[in-house]
Amino acid sequence: MKKAIVLLGLCALFSGCQTEPQAIDFEKEKAAIRAVIAKETESYYRQDFEIWKSTYLDSPAFRKYGYWEGFPEKVTFHNGFESLKAEKKKQFDANETLWQGSTEERENENFRISNDMAWYTFEQFSYEKDTRKFLGKSLETRILEKHNGEWKIAYLGYHYFPDTTPGQDFVQ
């Protein structure tokens, strides 16, 4: 009898601690995620350090892993936000941002969204703003965490496709 009462008490305790998952307004969250990604991109090209920085999770847990053949080392990475923040501050102050004023188009988007975390992948096409000259295509990944009701980029990943032969159009 005592075992049954203890078991019933434990069941009641554990069931009382469980909370129902909050319903997610998927379209609203998708729009918010797209907005923070656009804000990050636009502030990067404007070299607005404070706004750019505000889109990221400022934490040792932050990660950035990327590949672009235009980098001397091809692969770049940051484990923790401090090193990326210092690099970008120096870059912005020296006005050394590549592709300033370019425009980006995103296709083949995929979202996975929970209450406090989201996963977003897409293909990104970059063009010169005025001429629409193609600059590059990349496969992009963002993992975001929600802090104080705002989405923050916790992981930024990109893989740029190799450049094409001069004079050739980009082929997918």
mmCIF file of C-alpha atoms in Angstrom:
data_model
loop_
_atom_site.group_PDB
_atom_site.id
_atom_site.type_symbol
_atom_site.label_atom_id
_atom_site.label_comp_id
_atom_site.label_asym_id
_atom_site.label_seq_id
_atom_site.Cartn_x
_atom_site.Cartn_y
_atom_site.Cartn_z
ATOM 1 C CA MET A 1 0.000 0.000 0.000
ATOM 2 C CA LYS A 2 2.810 2.411 0.882
ATOM 3 C CA LYS A 3 4.501 1.648 -2.452
ATOM 4 C CA ALA A 4 1.286 2.462 -4.326
ATOM 5 C CA ILE A 5 0.904 5.783 -2.510
ATOM 6 C CA VAL A 6 4.555 6.664 -3.155
ATOM 7 C CA LEU A 7 4.180 5.750 -6.840
ATOM 8 C CA LEU A 8 0.985 7.784 -7.162
ATOM 9 C CA GLY A 9 2.681 10.702 -5.445
ATOM 10 C CA LEU A 10 5.693 10.491 -7.772
ATOM 11 C CA CYS A 11 3.420 10.283 -10.828
ATOM 12 C CA ALA A 12 1.494 13.337 -9.671
ATOM 13 C CA LEU A 13 4.731 15.180 -8.938
ATOM 14 C CA PHE A 14 6.262 14.449 -12.332
ATOM 15 C CA SER A 15 3.104 15.110 -14.302
ATOM 16 C CA GLY A 16 2.688 18.406 -12.470
ATOM 17 C CA CYS A 17 6.193 19.453 -13.443
ATOM 18 C CA GLN A 18 5.657 18.857 -17.112
ATOM 19 C CA THR A 19 4.497 21.826 -19.079
ATOM 20 C CA GLU A 20 2.647 21.742 -22.335
ATOM 21 C CA PRO A 21 4.766 22.907 -25.252
ATOM 22 C CA GLN A 22 3.826 26.359 -26.404
ATOM 23 C CA ALA A 23 2.156 26.577 -29.765
ATOM 24 C CA ILE A 24 4.460 28.127 -32.341
ATOM 25 C CA ASP A 25 3.229 30.630 -34.895
ATOM 26 C CA PHE A 26 5.443 29.185 -37.611
ATOM 27 C CA GLU A 27 4.913 31.990 -40.153
ATOM 28 C CA LYS A 28 5.571 34.688 -37.548
ATOM 29 C CA GLU A 29 8.795 32.976 -36.420
ATOM 30 C CA LYS A 30 9.938 32.445 -40.036
ATOM 31 C CA ALA A 31 9.446 36.159 -40.680
ATOM 32 C CA ALA A 32 11.375 37.052 -37.504
ATOM 33 C CA ILE A 33 14.235 34.726 -38.466
ATOM 34 C CA ARG A 34 14.399 36.122 -42.002
ATOM 35 C CA ALA A 35 14.406 39.628 -40.528
ATOM 36 C CA VAL A 36 17.371 38.966 -38.216
ATOM 37 C CA ILE A 37 19.323 37.364 -41.086
ATOM 38 C CA ALA A 38 18.573 40.374 -43.320
ATOM 39 C CA LYS A 39 19.534 42.745 -40.484
ATOM 40 C CA GLU A 40 22.857 40.920 -40.016
ATOM 41 C CA THR A 41 23.625 41.010 -43.751
ATOM 42 C CA GLU A 42 22.629 44.647 -44.261
ATOM 43 C CA SER A 43 24.508 45.885 -41.197
ATOM 44 C CA TYR A 44 27.582 43.921 -42.331
ATOM 45 C CA TYR A 45 27.620 45.647 -45.725
ATOM 46 C CA ARG A 46 26.970 49.052 -44.097
ATOM 47 C CA GLN A 47 29.721 48.221 -41.601
ATOM 48 C CA ASP A 48 27.475 49.140 -38.690
ATOM 49 C CA PHE A 49 29.291 47.214 -35.988
ATOM 50 C CA GLU A 50 26.792 47.702 -33.148
ATOM 51 C CA ILE A 51 23.768 46.579 -35.172
ATOM 52 C CA TRP A 52 25.734 43.708 -36.746
ATOM 53 C CA LYS A 53 26.886 42.546 -33.298
ATOM 54 C CA SER A 54 23.326 42.701 -31.920
ATOM 55 C CA THR A 55 22.217 39.900 -34.264
ATOM 56 C CA TYR A 56 24.589 37.357 -32.718
ATOM 57 C CA LEU A 57 24.702 35.238 -29.597
ATOM 58 C CA ASP A 58 27.588 36.893 -27.756
ATOM 59 C CA SER A 59 28.787 33.725 -26.070
ATOM 60 C CA PRO A 60 31.610 31.172 -26.013
ATOM 61 C CA ALA A 61 29.004 28.738 -27.409
ATOM 62 C CA PHE A 62 28.815 30.674 -30.719
ATOM 63 C CA ARG A 63 30.333 28.983 -33.792
ATOM 64 C CA LYS A 64 31.147 30.108 -37.333
ATOM 65 C CA TYR A 65 32.516 27.712 -39.958
ATOM 66 C CA GLY A 66 32.885 28.721 -43.581
ATOM 67 C CA TYR A 67 34.551 27.931 -46.883
ATOM 68 C CA TRP A 68 35.322 30.338 -49.712
ATOM 69 C CA GLU A 69 38.097 29.874 -52.245
ATOM 70 C CA GLY A 70 38.704 33.637 -52.067
ATOM 71 C CA PHE A 71 40.164 33.237 -48.564
ATOM 72 C CA PRO A 72 43.914 32.521 -48.539
ATOM 73 C CA GLU A 73 43.231 29.731 -46.028
ATOM 74 C CA LYS A 74 39.995 28.617 -47.790
ATOM 75 C CA VAL A 75 38.329 27.562 -44.512
ATOM 76 C CA THR A 76 37.679 29.988 -41.676
ATOM 77 C CA PHE A 77 36.230 29.343 -38.263
ATOM 78 C CA HIS A 78 35.507 30.959 -34.927
ATOM 79 C CA ASN A 79 34.775 29.040 -31.747
ATOM 80 C CA GLY A 80 33.229 31.641 -29.486
ATOM 81 C CA PHE A 81 31.986 35.100 -30.435
ATOM 82 C CA GLU A 82 34.899 37.116 -28.983
ATOM 83 C CA SER A 83 37.334 36.299 -31.805
ATOM 84 C CA LEU A 84 34.757 37.017 -34.552
ATOM 85 C CA LYS A 85 33.735 40.248 -32.822
ATOM 86 C CA ALA A 86 37.372 41.441 -32.650
ATOM 87 C CA GLU A 87 38.022 40.485 -36.289
ATOM 88 C CA LYS A 88 34.917 42.273 -37.580
ATOM 89 C CA LYS A 89 35.522 45.395 -35.493
ATOM 90 C CA LYS A 90 38.997 45.684 -37.032
ATOM 91 C CA GLN A 91 37.631 44.951 -40.525
ATOM 92 C CA PHE A 92 34.824 47.526 -40.244
ATOM 93 C CA ASP A 93 37.149 50.186 -38.837
ATOM 94 C CA ALA A 94 39.533 49.650 -41.794
ATOM 95 C CA ASN A 95 36.631 49.676 -44.313
ATOM 96 C CA GLU A 96 37.701 46.265 -45.645
ATOM 97 C CA THR A 97 34.326 44.578 -46.097
ATOM 98 C CA LEU A 98 34.066 42.604 -49.330
ATOM 99 C CA TRP A 99 31.117 42.982 -51.674
ATOM 100 C CA GLN A 100 29.829 46.187 -50.064
ATOM 101 C CA GLY A 101 26.422 47.073 -51.405
ATOM 102 C CA SER A 102 25.799 43.669 -52.928
ATOM 103 C CA THR A 103 22.345 42.143 -52.969
ATOM 104 C CA GLU A 104 21.449 38.628 -51.929
ATOM 105 C CA GLU A 105 18.640 36.343 -52.941
ATOM 106 C CA ARG A 106 17.739 33.251 -50.958
ATOM 107 C CA GLU A 107 16.116 30.119 -52.354
ATOM 108 C CA ASN A 108 15.358 26.560 -51.276
ATOM 109 C CA GLU A 109 14.772 27.640 -47.692
ATOM 110 C CA ASN A 110 14.283 25.052 -44.983
ATOM 111 C CA PHE A 111 13.149 25.946 -41.465
ATOM 112 C CA ARG A 112 13.015 23.844 -38.303
ATOM 113 C CA ILE A 113 11.646 25.928 -35.441
ATOM 114 C CA SER A 114 11.008 25.167 -31.793
ATOM 115 C CA ASN A 115 10.222 27.574 -28.966
ATOM 116 C CA ASP A 116 13.790 28.722 -28.294
ATOM 117 C CA MET A 117 15.862 27.300 -31.129
ATOM 118 C CA ALA A 118 15.658 27.314 -34.912
ATOM 119 C CA TRP A 119 17.567 25.809 -37.779
ATOM 120 C CA TYR A 120 17.492 27.583 -41.154
ATOM 121 C CA THR A 121 19.234 26.476 -44.355
ATOM 122 C CA PHE A 122 19.141 28.134 -47.758
ATOM 123 C CA GLU A 123 20.979 28.723 -51.009
ATOM 124 C CA GLN A 124 22.203 32.284 -51.374
ATOM 125 C CA PHE A 125 22.991 34.090 -54.616
ATOM 126 C CA SER A 126 25.004 37.318 -54.386
ATOM 127 C CA TYR A 127 25.033 40.055 -57.035
ATOM 128 C CA GLU A 128 26.613 43.463 -57.476
ATOM 129 C CA LYS A 129 23.914 45.973 -56.621
ATOM 130 C CA ASP A 130 24.010 48.190 -59.699
ATOM 131 C CA THR A 131 25.141 45.818 -62.457
ATOM 132 C CA ARG A 132 23.551 42.591 -61.130
ATOM 133 C CA LYS A 133 26.869 40.890 -61.949
ATOM 134 C CA PHE A 134 26.875 37.499 -60.303
ATOM 135 C CA LEU A 135 29.352 37.319 -57.398
ATOM 136 C CA GLY A 136 28.762 33.849 -55.994
ATOM 137 C CA LYS A 137 26.461 31.116 -54.768
ATOM 138 C CA SER A 138 26.675 29.607 -51.316
ATOM 139 C CA LEU A 139 24.961 26.995 -49.218
ATOM 140 C CA GLU A 140 24.128 28.628 -45.883
ATOM 141 C CA THR A 141 23.178 27.361 -42.438
ATOM 142 C CA ARG A 142 22.040 29.386 -39.440
ATOM 143 C CA ILE A 143 21.182 28.028 -36.042
ATOM 144 C CA LEU A 144 19.446 30.602 -33.902
ATOM 145 C CA GLU A 145 18.549 30.791 -30.231
ATOM 146 C CA LYS A 146 15.844 32.969 -28.778
ATOM 147 C CA HIS A 147 17.020 35.249 -25.949
ATOM 148 C CA ASN A 148 14.640 37.712 -24.300
ATOM 149 C CA GLY A 149 12.170 37.142 -27.126
ATOM 150 C CA GLU A 150 14.703 37.900 -29.907
ATOM 151 C CA TRP A 151 16.368 35.479 -32.293
ATOM 152 C CA LYS A 152 20.184 35.522 -32.170
ATOM 153 C CA ILE A 153 22.560 33.754 -34.546
ATOM 154 C CA ALA A 154 24.335 31.030 -32.564
ATOM 155 C CA TYR A 155 25.898 29.277 -35.566
ATOM 156 C CA LEU A 156 26.772 30.682 -38.978
ATOM 157 C CA GLY A 157 27.937 28.300 -41.683
ATOM 158 C CA TYR A 158 28.535 28.851 -45.385
ATOM 159 C CA HIS A 159 30.134 27.027 -48.268
ATOM 160 C CA TYR A 160 30.710 29.048 -51.422
ATOM 161 C CA PHE A 161 30.781 27.182 -54.700
ATOM 162 C CA PRO A 162 34.057 27.592 -56.612
ATOM 163 C CA ASP A 163 34.242 30.471 -59.073
ATOM 164 C CA THR A 164 33.464 29.672 -62.677
ATOM 165 C CA THR A 165 35.783 30.212 -65.595
ATOM 166 C CA PRO A 166 35.913 33.930 -66.515
ATOM 167 C CA GLY A 167 33.273 34.754 -69.090
ATOM 168 C CA GLN A 168 31.114 31.739 -68.294
ATOM 169 C CA ASP A 169 27.783 32.008 -66.613
ATOM 170 C CA PHE A 170 27.372 30.235 -63.303
ATOM 171 C CA VAL A 171 25.928 26.752 -63.743
ATOM 172 C CA GLN A 172 24.020 25.079 -60.937
#
